[in-house]
Amino acid sequence: MIEVSHITKIYKVEKKDRKKDKKAEKVAVKDLSFTANNGEIFCLLGPNGAGKTTTLRCIATLLRQTEGSITVEGFDTVKDADDVRRNIAFLTNEIKLDDFFTPDYLFDYFGKLRGIEKSVLAERKKELFSYLGINEFADKRIKELSTGMKQKTAIAVSLVHDPKVVIFDEPTNGLDIITARLVTDYLKKLRDDGKVVIVSTHIMSEAERLGDRVAFIINGGCAFCGEFSEIYEQTGTDNLEDAFFAMYKEITEGAENADH
Amino acid sequence: MQTIKTIFFKELKRILSDKRMILSLYILPLFMWAIIFTASVFFLSVNEKDQKAHKAVVTIYNAPESFKHFLEEKVASDNEEKTNLTNTELDYKIGNEITEAEDQSIKDKQLDLVVVFEEEFDSKVALSYSEGEIISDIIDIPGIKLYYNPSSDYSSNAYTNLAGIIDDYRKECQKERFGSVDVARVFSVESETIKDENKANGEMLGMALPYMITILLFAGVMSLGIDMIAGEKERGTLAPLLLAPINRTHIIIAKMAALLVLSFLSAMVYILSILLALPVIIGIYLNNPDLVDSAKTTNEISVSGSIHFEGWQVLSVALIIIVMLLLYVALVNLIAVFSKNVREGSNYVTPLYMLVMISGMSTIYGSPNVNEVIYFIPFYGGLIAMKNILGQNISTFSIVASIGVHLILGISAIIIAARAFSSPKVLDKI
């Protein structure tokens, strides 16, 4: 289980990056809270720059939140960072695999770093490579692979240690329809295995098809967190896209009125 | 320890199985000096052939009969290697001064040399001396003027050749007058050098080695080191490593250790490349007796003796290279930790590289007898120590001081880099 409790993340803006408003700080996430349970796919939805990736990076221990706390399987992301890392898989488009190496080498490399026994590692490789269809290009260098092949490899490598929590940021971004389906099906399998799966996406149809619960992240805060039926009811809509727009409009107009 | 080993070998594999890296880091530098010197010899010989093939155009005004006769004899017994007289177009003229057209021709490199003898040169030479007394106070000694263009190789060569012949001609005149050139000599000077051949050769290498190491070796460390951390940040390949439950200090140590090994290999390659180039350098001097002569008289270069080093010298130099590399690697990595990308890292590391370069350059000159405090200065002290170890002008204390300073600072920089690598400020940049 993941519990995000009132987190705020403030970045310091370097002088050279400051724009007209000359603000020395940027609030990326503000007082955000949600819970993702085992055996469910939890979708984070929001426009670009809403704070989705920052939130996921905080959960993955790549960033430290300025305020609030996050626990992953009962471990605090700041105090027990290594325990959190043992339990999660984190995948984002910004995280890449070294172009120079092969999927085969990188799988073993990260397996070794995570202290996985050779026999277990071989078994995991067999399972993941065969499910994701990596065997045919396992000995090719990453730089020779297509976007889909790279994504499949990144998924396999991130899951090398069979984690309890899987966090995928835009997992089907840039993938063809067949590979995208393969990935979403695998996420469902992980959920069915009892893992916590958090997926960040801006494709509403994908979230609708895949997710069990959803959170809308708008302007760094959580605008809604719950089941799909709840948001439809709350916004008086019957699909996620309309529901999202209704909520987005309400919040942005509310903010503008408050400014005036 | 297993983590460090795994990352260390991955970093080594990354570089050592990349053909382009191997070529640029190890293969090319290995033959670099031999290639540079072979190329110099080639261009030198091309230039020499060109000079020999060139027909020098020389105009001589008021050439006295005695000189014409002297010149004819010289041409008849010309040693082509030295004067190339047979390939000279001589034009004898009468007149007091070089003409404007000739002046322009020399500038335009159409004419190589103009020699102007004073009118009635022979008779003035005869008048300037009467046996037993000096008349030069009363009568001016006749002069010869030479006009040439130093920016033209052809003109400079023609000048050197003719000036040599004129000097021989002067000696011939003196000989006729006094019976022997030595009559005019008041005293003779003979100089003999007293030196320990081995020590001198070591000093010679000590002059070149620190400089070459700083220029070439640290440049390699700089690009590799920045790429290993800042480059990985930029490419997004560092994040998967940070997501693994491993101590971040171990990541830094493994990367630094790999960089240290790769750089030390590089240092060995540079030293080997100098040794490979030695036969070529010696070959240049053996095939060029003039250079050997000038080298012997000026004591600048000695190729006659072999260089022999004691065990302590080899060990001390190796240790100093290692600790200096350690400090440099640690500082480069520290900079890379705080850099967002390779460009930023390269910008930050440039002042450090310049500092090391200046230290390297300053070791080319300067006395080997230095204040012992200098050995406590990072980089500069290390390079001076290296120089003086090769020249055998250093105490054990100074060697230990230099090694110790670099070691302490290097370890401190590693600790700071490791701590910084775990700080939120640095993490926000990944």
XYZ file of C-alpha atoms in Angstrom:
690
model
C 0.000 0.000 0.000
C 1.079 3.562 -0.689
C -0.015 6.406 1.554
C 0.690 9.919 0.405
C -0.112 12.325 3.193
C -0.239 16.101 2.695
C 2.912 16.347 0.651
C 4.224 19.620 -0.699
C 7.233 19.857 -2.990
C 8.901 23.209 -3.516
C 11.768 23.548 -5.979
C 14.325 26.278 -5.699
C 14.527 28.052 -9.040
C 18.059 28.933 -10.073
C 18.686 32.589 -10.927
C 19.356 31.897 -14.603
C 16.058 29.981 -14.905
C 13.910 32.644 -13.279
C 11.447 34.229 -15.644
C 9.626 37.540 -15.464
C 7.974 36.911 -12.112
C 11.462 36.296 -10.656
C 10.148 33.818 -8.112
C 12.937 32.030 -6.305
C 10.704 29.024 -5.590
C 8.288 26.912 -7.563
C 5.539 24.931 -5.847
C 5.207 21.728 -7.880
C 2.940 19.828 -5.494
C 0.756 21.359 -2.788
C -0.785 19.482 0.134
C -1.443 16.345 -1.889
C -2.857 13.222 -0.298
C -4.084 9.870 -1.618
C -3.865 6.176 -0.893
C -3.234 3.360 -3.357
C -4.089 -0.155 -2.221
C -2.728 -3.587 -2.970
C -4.468 -5.391 -5.818
C -5.582 -2.233 -7.590
C -4.493 -0.049 -10.470
C -4.525 3.536 -9.320
C -4.487 6.145 -12.096
C -3.042 9.614 -11.668
C -4.548 11.985 -14.204
C -3.664 15.565 -14.911
C -2.383 18.013 -17.490
C 1.321 18.517 -18.149
C 3.052 20.295 -15.298
C 0.305 19.431 -12.795
C 2.771 17.661 -10.491
C 2.156 13.997 -11.391
C 5.767 13.120 -12.148
C 7.061 15.047 -9.124
C 4.671 13.084 -6.904
C 5.778 9.788 -8.411
C 9.461 10.723 -8.041
C 8.849 11.491 -4.372
C 7.216 8.085 -3.900
C 10.143 6.466 -5.718
C 12.666 8.241 -3.399
C 14.281 10.113 -6.281
C 13.017 13.340 -4.717
C 12.311 14.346 -1.158
C 9.079 16.165 -0.501
C 9.426 19.501 1.280
C 6.527 18.747 3.605
C 4.282 15.788 4.417
C 5.046 12.100 4.390
C 4.840 9.084 2.114
C 4.864 5.458 3.137
C 5.299 2.506 0.790
C 4.393 -0.873 2.246
C 4.772 0.759 5.659
C 8.235 2.203 4.961
C 8.831 5.938 5.072
C 10.341 7.246 1.808
C 12.761 9.548 3.640
C 13.728 7.502 6.689
C 13.616 4.036 5.115
C 14.526 4.920 1.544
C 16.420 1.664 0.889
C 13.465 -0.437 2.111
C 11.166 1.532 -0.173
C 13.544 0.965 -3.107
C 13.533 -2.780 -2.389
C 9.754 -2.799 -2.816
C 9.148 -0.613 -5.842
C 9.551 -0.573 -9.588
C 9.623 2.897 -11.080
C 9.435 3.648 -14.757
C 9.305 7.021 -16.435
C 10.259 8.334 -19.858
C 13.058 10.344 -18.298
C 14.715 7.232 -16.936
C 16.733 5.532 -19.630
C 18.929 2.504 -19.998
C 22.530 2.877 -21.127
C 22.556 2.737 -24.937
C 25.811 0.859 -25.004
C 24.598 -2.335 -23.287
C 22.203 -5.137 -24.237
C 18.890 -5.972 -22.484
C 20.472 -9.226 -21.368
C 23.463 -7.489 -19.714
C 21.370 -4.747 -18.104
C 18.851 -7.215 -16.639
C 21.697 -9.165 -15.003
C 23.448 -5.954 -13.924
C 20.459 -4.523 -12.073
C 19.619 -7.974 -10.732
C 23.120 -8.244 -9.244
C 22.884 -4.733 -7.781
C 19.665 -5.743 -6.072
C 21.368 -8.816 -4.678
C 19.169 -11.354 -6.495
C 20.509 -14.898 -6.574
C 21.717 -16.188 -9.931
C 19.117 -18.957 -10.237
C 16.248 -16.620 -9.262
C 17.558 -14.010 -11.681
C 17.676 -16.526 -14.519
C 14.097 -17.566 -13.762
C 12.884 -13.948 -13.698
C 14.662 -13.223 -16.953
C 13.098 -16.228 -18.614
C 9.627 -15.220 -17.464
C 9.797 -11.490 -18.247
C 11.744 -11.798 -21.502
C 9.390 -14.400 -22.807
C 6.193 -12.513 -21.777
C 7.394 -9.193 -23.207
C 9.003 -10.814 -26.275
C 12.500 -9.544 -25.483
C 14.399 -12.746 -26.335
C 14.664 -11.900 -30.026
C 16.600 -8.690 -29.325
C 18.137 -9.553 -25.946
C 21.665 -9.414 -27.366
C 21.287 -6.220 -29.322
C 22.508 -2.944 -27.899
C 19.822 -0.572 -26.586
C 20.799 2.048 -29.174
C 19.860 -0.407 -31.936
C 16.355 -0.982 -30.552
C 13.039 0.658 -31.497
C 11.065 2.763 -28.971
C 8.789 -0.182 -28.228
C 11.698 -2.567 -27.703
C 13.372 -0.063 -25.388
C 10.174 0.353 -23.373
C 9.742 -3.411 -23.052
C 13.341 -3.708 -21.867
C 12.891 -0.852 -19.381
C 9.770 -2.564 -17.990
C 11.582 -5.898 -17.645
C 14.603 -4.304 -15.953
C 12.404 -2.311 -13.547
C 10.603 -5.501 -12.537
C 13.745 -7.612 -12.107
C 13.268 -7.875 -8.329
C 9.543 -8.781 -8.464
C 8.485 -5.663 -6.498
C 5.293 -5.279 -4.496
C 4.676 -1.777 -5.802
C 4.796 -0.780 -9.472
C 4.837 2.889 -10.481
C 4.710 3.579 -14.210
C 4.707 7.131 -15.531
C 3.102 7.292 -19.008
C 3.903 3.624 -19.704
C 2.361 3.483 -23.174
C 3.726 6.803 -24.373
C 5.161 6.430 -27.898
C 4.248 2.766 -28.170
C 2.380 1.143 -31.040
C -1.054 -0.280 -30.317
C 0.153 -3.878 -29.992
C 2.972 -3.086 -27.586
C 0.720 -0.708 -25.634
C -1.855 -3.488 -25.168
C 0.884 -5.896 -24.101
C 2.022 -3.433 -21.440
C -1.474 -2.658 -20.107
C -2.287 -6.370 -19.992
C 0.863 -6.949 -17.982
C -0.136 -4.207 -15.555
C -3.472 -5.973 -15.067
C -1.600 -9.200 -14.406
C 0.504 -7.436 -11.760
C -2.668 -6.110 -10.139
C -4.182 -9.573 -10.191
C -1.018 -10.814 -8.479
C -1.900 -8.471 -5.603
C 0.570 -5.676 -6.287
C -0.058 -1.956 -5.977
C 0.070 -0.423 -9.439
C 0.156 3.342 -9.918
C -0.101 4.604 -13.467
C 0.221 8.201 -14.489
C -1.335 9.024 -17.829
C -3.069 11.725 -19.786
C -4.892 9.217 -22.022
C -8.369 9.169 -20.447
C -9.599 6.099 -22.349
C -6.583 4.135 -21.145
C -7.248 5.155 -17.533
C -10.923 4.206 -17.867
C -10.069 0.797 -19.296
C -7.205 0.076 -16.940
C -7.833 1.777 -13.622
C -9.725 0.738 -10.542
C -9.526 4.128 -8.887
C -8.420 7.548 -10.057
C -6.966 10.807 -8.763
C -7.111 14.117 -10.631
C -4.018 16.224 -10.059
C -4.616 19.843 -11.016
C -2.236 22.722 -10.194
C -0.215 20.531 -7.830
C -3.198 19.527 -5.671
C -5.532 16.554 -5.601
C -8.861 17.668 -7.086
C -10.483 14.263 -6.756
C -9.571 10.821 -5.489
C -11.950 7.897 -5.695
C -13.782 5.407 -7.891
C -14.843 6.178 -11.456
C -18.561 6.001 -10.610
C -18.066 8.647 -7.912
C -16.514 11.171 -10.285
C -19.215 10.583 -12.901
C -21.832 11.172 -10.246
C -20.090 14.236 -8.838
C -19.661 15.911 -12.227
C -22.845 14.685 -13.857
C -20.996 13.045 -16.713
C -20.683 9.515 -18.039
C -17.067 9.365 -19.176
C -13.716 10.287 -17.730
C -12.752 12.906 -20.289
C -15.934 14.932 -19.692
C -15.611 14.427 -15.957
C -12.025 15.673 -16.008
C -12.892 18.742 -18.069
C -15.834 19.592 -15.834
C -13.635 19.416 -12.777
C -10.746 21.254 -14.448
C -13.080 24.074 -15.478
C -14.551 24.331 -12.008
C -11.149 24.566 -10.353
C -9.508 26.963 -12.806
C -12.549 29.265 -12.888
C -12.705 29.168 -9.102
C -9.038 30.138 -8.920
C -9.549 33.019 -11.366
C -12.543 34.332 -9.385
C -10.513 34.144 -6.196
C -7.741 36.185 -7.886
C -10.237 38.885 -8.931
C 31.696 -4.441 -1.581
C 29.754 -6.531 -4.115
C 27.938 -3.376 -5.256
C 31.192 -1.490 -5.778
C 32.608 -4.434 -7.727
C 29.533 -4.711 -9.960
C 29.416 -1.001 -10.812
C 33.220 -0.835 -11.163
C 33.303 -3.638 -13.755
C 30.298 -2.221 -15.595
C 32.086 1.147 -15.926
C 35.256 -0.562 -17.143
C 33.261 -2.635 -19.634
C 31.536 0.519 -20.844
C 34.861 2.062 -21.858
C 37.034 -0.938 -22.626
C 34.568 -2.596 -24.994
C 33.924 0.605 -26.919
C 36.215 0.507 -29.952
C 36.114 4.252 -30.472
C 37.002 4.896 -26.829
C 39.871 2.405 -26.971
C 41.147 4.039 -30.129
C 41.012 7.585 -28.804
C 42.111 6.833 -25.238
C 44.781 4.197 -25.721
C 45.717 3.276 -29.303
C 46.219 6.728 -30.796
C 48.105 8.152 -27.789
C 50.378 5.082 -27.811
C 51.750 5.977 -31.212
C 51.169 9.691 -30.897
C 54.724 10.829 -30.213
C 56.212 8.412 -32.743
C 53.721 9.700 -35.340
C 54.419 13.334 -34.449
C 58.186 12.909 -34.714
C 57.993 10.789 -37.887
C 55.768 13.456 -39.418
C 58.268 16.175 -38.386
C 61.100 14.211 -40.010
C 59.009 13.796 -43.150
C 58.163 17.489 -43.411
C 61.763 18.401 -42.567
C 63.059 16.243 -45.434
C 60.402 17.577 -47.834
C 61.504 21.098 -46.932
C 65.163 20.173 -47.329
C 64.553 18.699 -50.785
C 62.616 21.772 -51.787
C 65.450 24.008 -50.603
C 67.975 21.978 -52.561
C 65.862 22.039 -55.709
C 65.492 25.813 -55.535
C 67.829 27.825 -57.709
C 68.948 30.755 -55.536
C 69.002 34.103 -57.365
C 71.864 36.279 -56.078
C 73.104 39.636 -57.320
C 76.596 40.765 -56.356
C 77.706 44.370 -56.805
C 81.351 45.318 -57.318
C 82.578 41.789 -56.692
C 86.370 42.042 -56.378
C 88.399 39.703 -58.580
C 89.836 37.977 -55.520
C 86.304 37.131 -54.313
C 85.165 35.969 -57.764
C 88.170 33.692 -57.891
C 87.513 32.458 -54.328
C 83.878 31.787 -55.185
C 84.751 29.870 -58.357
C 87.051 27.630 -56.350
C 84.279 27.081 -53.806
C 81.792 26.187 -56.529
C 84.300 23.763 -58.050
C 84.764 21.985 -54.739
C 81.183 22.500 -53.593
C 79.863 20.301 -50.921
C 76.222 20.244 -51.920
C 75.130 19.232 -48.465
C 76.302 22.543 -47.079
C 76.249 25.360 -49.592
C 74.252 24.243 -52.625
C 76.386 26.660 -54.660
C 76.094 24.786 -57.953
C 72.390 25.602 -57.888
C 72.863 29.358 -57.524
C 72.254 31.906 -60.263
C 74.897 34.612 -59.782
C 74.578 38.009 -61.405
C 77.602 40.315 -61.141
C 76.869 44.035 -61.376
C 78.566 47.356 -60.816
C 77.032 49.971 -58.533
C 77.074 51.484 -55.061
C 73.628 50.650 -53.740
C 70.792 48.178 -54.121
C 68.134 49.489 -56.528
C 64.504 50.029 -55.567
C 63.445 47.343 -58.060
C 65.796 44.863 -56.388
C 64.509 45.857 -52.970
C 60.951 45.133 -54.130
C 62.055 41.853 -55.756
C 63.490 40.665 -52.440
C 60.225 41.585 -50.714
C 58.293 39.743 -53.443
C 60.612 36.740 -53.019
C 61.713 36.932 -56.682
C 65.282 37.761 -55.740
C 66.935 35.921 -52.843
C 70.004 37.972 -51.995
C 71.907 41.087 -52.950
C 75.554 41.474 -51.901
C 77.160 44.893 -52.235
C 80.956 45.173 -51.972
C 82.394 48.614 -51.484
C 83.945 49.997 -54.606
C 87.613 49.184 -55.047
C 87.293 46.610 -52.289
C 90.592 44.834 -52.967
C 92.671 47.990 -52.938
C 90.981 49.279 -49.762
C 91.706 45.942 -48.077
C 95.335 46.260 -49.117
C 95.484 49.865 -47.885
C 93.974 49.099 -44.500
C 97.135 47.326 -43.370
C 100.801 47.956 -43.493
C 103.103 45.463 -41.848
C 103.898 46.348 -38.285
C 101.303 49.066 -37.823
C 97.535 49.469 -37.858
C 96.212 51.977 -40.338
C 92.533 51.239 -39.793
C 92.248 54.379 -37.644
C 93.031 56.465 -40.679
C 91.386 54.514 -43.461
C 87.966 52.892 -43.156
C 87.873 49.145 -43.346
C 85.965 48.268 -46.520
C 82.511 46.762 -45.929
C 80.150 44.293 -47.527
C 76.369 44.677 -47.257
C 73.968 41.784 -47.593
C 70.257 42.335 -48.331
C 67.830 39.455 -47.780
C 64.300 38.650 -46.653
C 64.175 36.652 -43.376
C 60.543 35.709 -43.969
C 61.570 33.735 -47.064
C 63.274 30.385 -46.475
C 65.001 30.583 -49.873
C 66.334 34.052 -49.130
C 67.451 33.066 -45.607
C 69.281 30.036 -46.977
C 71.009 32.066 -49.682
C 72.050 34.552 -46.997
C 73.422 31.772 -44.725
C 75.351 30.221 -47.624
C 76.888 33.459 -48.877
C 77.596 34.787 -45.376
C 79.499 31.550 -44.694
C 81.489 31.929 -47.880
C 82.225 35.586 -47.134
C 83.470 34.577 -43.685
C 85.743 31.966 -45.263
C 86.898 34.642 -47.713
C 87.688 36.967 -44.808
C 89.733 34.246 -43.137
C 91.538 33.632 -46.421
C 92.413 37.355 -46.617
C 93.658 37.266 -43.011
C 95.726 34.209 -43.826
C 97.316 35.954 -46.799
C 98.068 38.972 -44.656
C 99.417 37.293 -41.530
C 100.308 33.828 -42.750
C 97.830 32.282 -40.307
C 94.397 33.168 -38.966
C 95.565 32.327 -35.457
C 97.929 35.334 -35.421
C 94.953 37.573 -34.692
C 93.765 35.436 -31.815
C 94.559 36.843 -28.390
C 93.524 33.805 -26.380
C 91.551 30.614 -26.780
C 88.578 29.330 -24.765
C 87.794 25.698 -24.207
C 84.810 24.580 -22.213
C 84.228 21.134 -20.854
C 80.992 19.993 -19.272
C 81.091 17.998 -16.077
C 77.821 16.200 -15.424
C 76.305 12.948 -14.325
C 74.975 11.714 -17.665
C 72.203 9.680 -16.039
C 71.084 12.535 -13.798
C 71.108 14.981 -16.689
C 69.036 12.668 -18.855
C 66.622 12.204 -15.952
C 66.353 15.974 -15.592
C 65.621 16.224 -19.305
C 62.782 13.718 -19.000
C 61.672 15.466 -15.797
C 61.275 18.639 -17.795
C 58.965 17.006 -20.331
C 57.061 14.309 -18.427
C 55.074 16.415 -15.894
C 54.031 18.801 -18.631
C 52.908 16.046 -20.978
C 51.062 14.258 -18.192
C 49.151 17.378 -17.204
C 48.247 18.352 -20.734
C 47.193 14.963 -22.047
C 46.269 12.835 -19.101
C 44.036 15.243 -17.211
C 42.166 16.110 -20.393
C 41.139 12.442 -20.638
C 40.068 12.320 -16.990
C 38.070 15.481 -17.468
C 35.898 14.206 -20.319
C 35.499 10.684 -18.922
C 34.791 11.835 -15.372
C 32.199 14.413 -16.327
C 30.468 11.906 -18.592
C 30.377 9.176 -15.950
C 28.142 11.214 -13.632
C 26.870 14.411 -15.293
C 26.581 12.633 -18.661
C 24.561 9.830 -17.080
C 22.333 12.370 -15.360
C 21.737 14.069 -18.687
C 20.965 10.820 -20.493
C 18.724 9.630 -17.647
C 20.789 6.491 -17.080
C 21.833 7.401 -13.537
C 18.286 7.256 -12.137
C 17.895 3.442 -12.448
C 21.033 3.114 -10.350
C 19.670 5.509 -7.730
C 16.449 3.508 -7.586
C 18.336 0.402 -6.484
C 18.653 -0.127 -2.712
C 22.384 0.561 -2.666
C 24.557 2.949 -0.740
C 25.200 6.028 -2.856
C 28.702 6.339 -1.486
C 29.370 2.963 -3.099
C 28.215 4.305 -6.471
C 30.629 7.230 -6.251
C 33.516 5.063 -5.039
C 32.957 2.507 -7.818
C 32.826 5.177 -10.497
C 35.916 6.934 -9.165
C 37.825 3.665 -8.911
C 36.967 2.829 -12.517
C 38.012 6.289 -13.647
C 41.245 6.016 -11.684
C 42.116 2.669 -13.283
C 41.248 3.902 -16.789
C 43.272 7.081 -16.254
C 46.241 5.224 -14.821
C 46.211 2.945 -17.865
C 46.133 6.092 -19.939
C 49.140 7.487 -18.035
C 51.069 4.287 -18.694
C 50.170 4.521 -22.375
C 51.537 8.069 -22.533
C 54.791 7.057 -20.882
C 55.037 4.044 -23.203
C 54.372 6.295 -26.178
C 57.329 8.482 -25.198
C 59.524 5.378 -24.953
C 58.219 4.211 -28.355
C 59.071 7.582 -29.829
C 62.648 7.569 -28.453
C 64.124 5.527 -31.369
C 62.501 7.974 -33.789
C 63.881 10.981 -31.873
C 67.356 9.426 -31.703
C 67.051 8.582 -35.406
C 66.424 12.255 -36.182
C 69.652 13.255 -34.481
C 71.743 10.433 -35.882
C 70.650 11.311 -39.407
C 71.318 14.937 -38.813
C 74.922 15.489 -37.653
C 74.426 19.239 -37.422
C 71.767 18.820 -34.816
C 73.969 16.438 -32.843
C 76.844 18.931 -32.975
C 74.708 21.812 -31.841
C 73.171 19.670 -29.154
C 76.575 18.737 -27.832
C 77.880 22.268 -27.801
C 74.839 23.828 -26.228
C 74.239 20.955 -23.798
C 70.519 21.240 -24.464
C 69.948 17.728 -25.609
C 71.947 14.663 -25.058
C 71.241 11.528 -27.002
C 74.502 9.798 -26.421
C 73.748 8.372 -22.997
C 71.024 5.957 -22.014
C 68.483 6.783 -19.285
C 68.566 4.545 -16.280
C 66.250 4.855 -13.316
C 66.506 3.421 -9.833
C 63.637 1.432 -8.369
C 62.763 4.199 -5.896
C 62.403 6.685 -8.717
C 59.972 4.508 -10.682
C 57.971 3.715 -7.543
C 57.838 7.331 -6.371
C 56.813 8.679 -9.781
C 54.123 5.983 -10.093
C 52.808 6.805 -6.605
C 52.746 10.519 -7.315
C 50.907 9.947 -10.603
C 48.375 7.769 -8.768
C 47.707 10.228 -5.915
C 47.545 13.197 -8.266
C 45.094 11.282 -10.430
C 43.111 10.373 -7.328
C 42.780 14.026 -6.352
C 41.966 15.105 -9.890
C 39.441 12.293 -10.379
C 37.815 13.127 -7.038
C 37.569 16.831 -7.868
C 36.219 16.176 -11.374
C 33.628 13.785 -9.950
C 32.715 16.274 -7.235
C 32.091 18.871 -9.935
C 30.144 16.325 -12.004
C 27.906 15.528 -9.014
C 26.806 19.164 -8.843
C 26.395 19.547 -12.625
C 23.096 19.039 -14.417
C 24.676 18.003 -17.680
C 27.973 17.544 -19.505
C 28.074 21.130 -20.732
C 27.629 22.543 -17.260
C 30.202 20.082 -15.913
C 32.718 21.005 -18.601
C 32.249 24.693 -17.821
C 32.812 24.151 -14.109
C 35.837 21.920 -14.584
C 37.671 24.221 -17.021
C 39.191 26.497 -14.332
C 40.508 23.407 -12.534
C 42.044 22.097 -15.744
C 43.611 25.487 -16.433
C 45.109 25.487 -12.945
C 46.626 22.064 -13.570
C 47.868 23.160 -17.007
C 49.566 26.247 -15.570
C 51.174 24.031 -12.907
C 52.396 21.736 -15.679
C 53.820 24.563 -17.736
C 55.588 26.108 -14.766
C 57.562 22.896 -14.254
C 59.266 23.132 -17.651
C 61.527 25.879 -16.367
C 62.716 26.681 -12.880
C 65.400 25.485 -10.574
C 65.268 22.017 -9.082
C 66.334 23.493 -5.724
C 63.020 24.586 -4.298
C 61.685 25.329 -0.842
C 60.205 22.187 0.692
C 56.921 24.009 1.382
C 56.218 23.824 -2.366
C 55.718 20.062 -2.109
C 52.645 20.705 0.023
C 50.923 22.578 -2.815
C 48.413 20.335 -4.640
C 49.246 19.552 -8.289
C 52.150 22.008 -8.614
C 54.024 20.381 -5.737
C 53.334 16.947 -7.199
C 54.660 17.917 -10.613
C 57.760 19.541 -9.104
C 58.269 16.384 -7.030
C 57.976 14.240 -10.173
C 60.490 16.451 -11.956
C 62.955 16.375 -9.090
C 62.599 12.631 -8.553
C 63.694 12.075 -12.165
C 66.535 14.566 -11.685
C 67.434 12.975 -8.318
C 67.169 16.306 -6.506
C 64.604 15.538 -3.813
C 64.444 14.338 -0.221
C 62.327 11.440 1.026
C 60.405 13.873 3.227
C 59.376 15.939 0.212
C 58.167 12.845 -1.667
C 56.140 11.685 1.336
C 54.760 15.224 1.859
C 53.619 15.490 -1.730
C 52.020 12.039 -1.772
C 50.356 12.671 1.609
C 48.842 16.030 0.629
C 47.315 14.646 -2.561
C 46.059 11.553 -0.779
C 44.398 13.495 2.051
C 42.798 16.027 -0.278
C 41.698 13.267 -2.685
C 40.010 11.256 0.055
C 38.374 14.418 1.417
C 36.991 15.249 -2.028
C 35.634 11.686 -2.358
C 33.845 11.989 1.000
C 32.355 15.370 0.049
C 31.250 14.024 -3.368
C 29.670 10.954 -1.754
C 27.761 13.094 0.769
C 26.671 15.538 -1.914
C 25.409 12.647 -4.008
C 22.862 11.834 -1.321
C 21.751 15.398 -0.692
C 18.286 16.595 -1.813
C 19.869 19.582 -3.551
C 21.739 17.263 -5.880
C 18.858 14.815 -6.212
C 16.546 17.542 -7.463
C 18.822 17.881 -10.488
C 18.495 14.256 -11.523
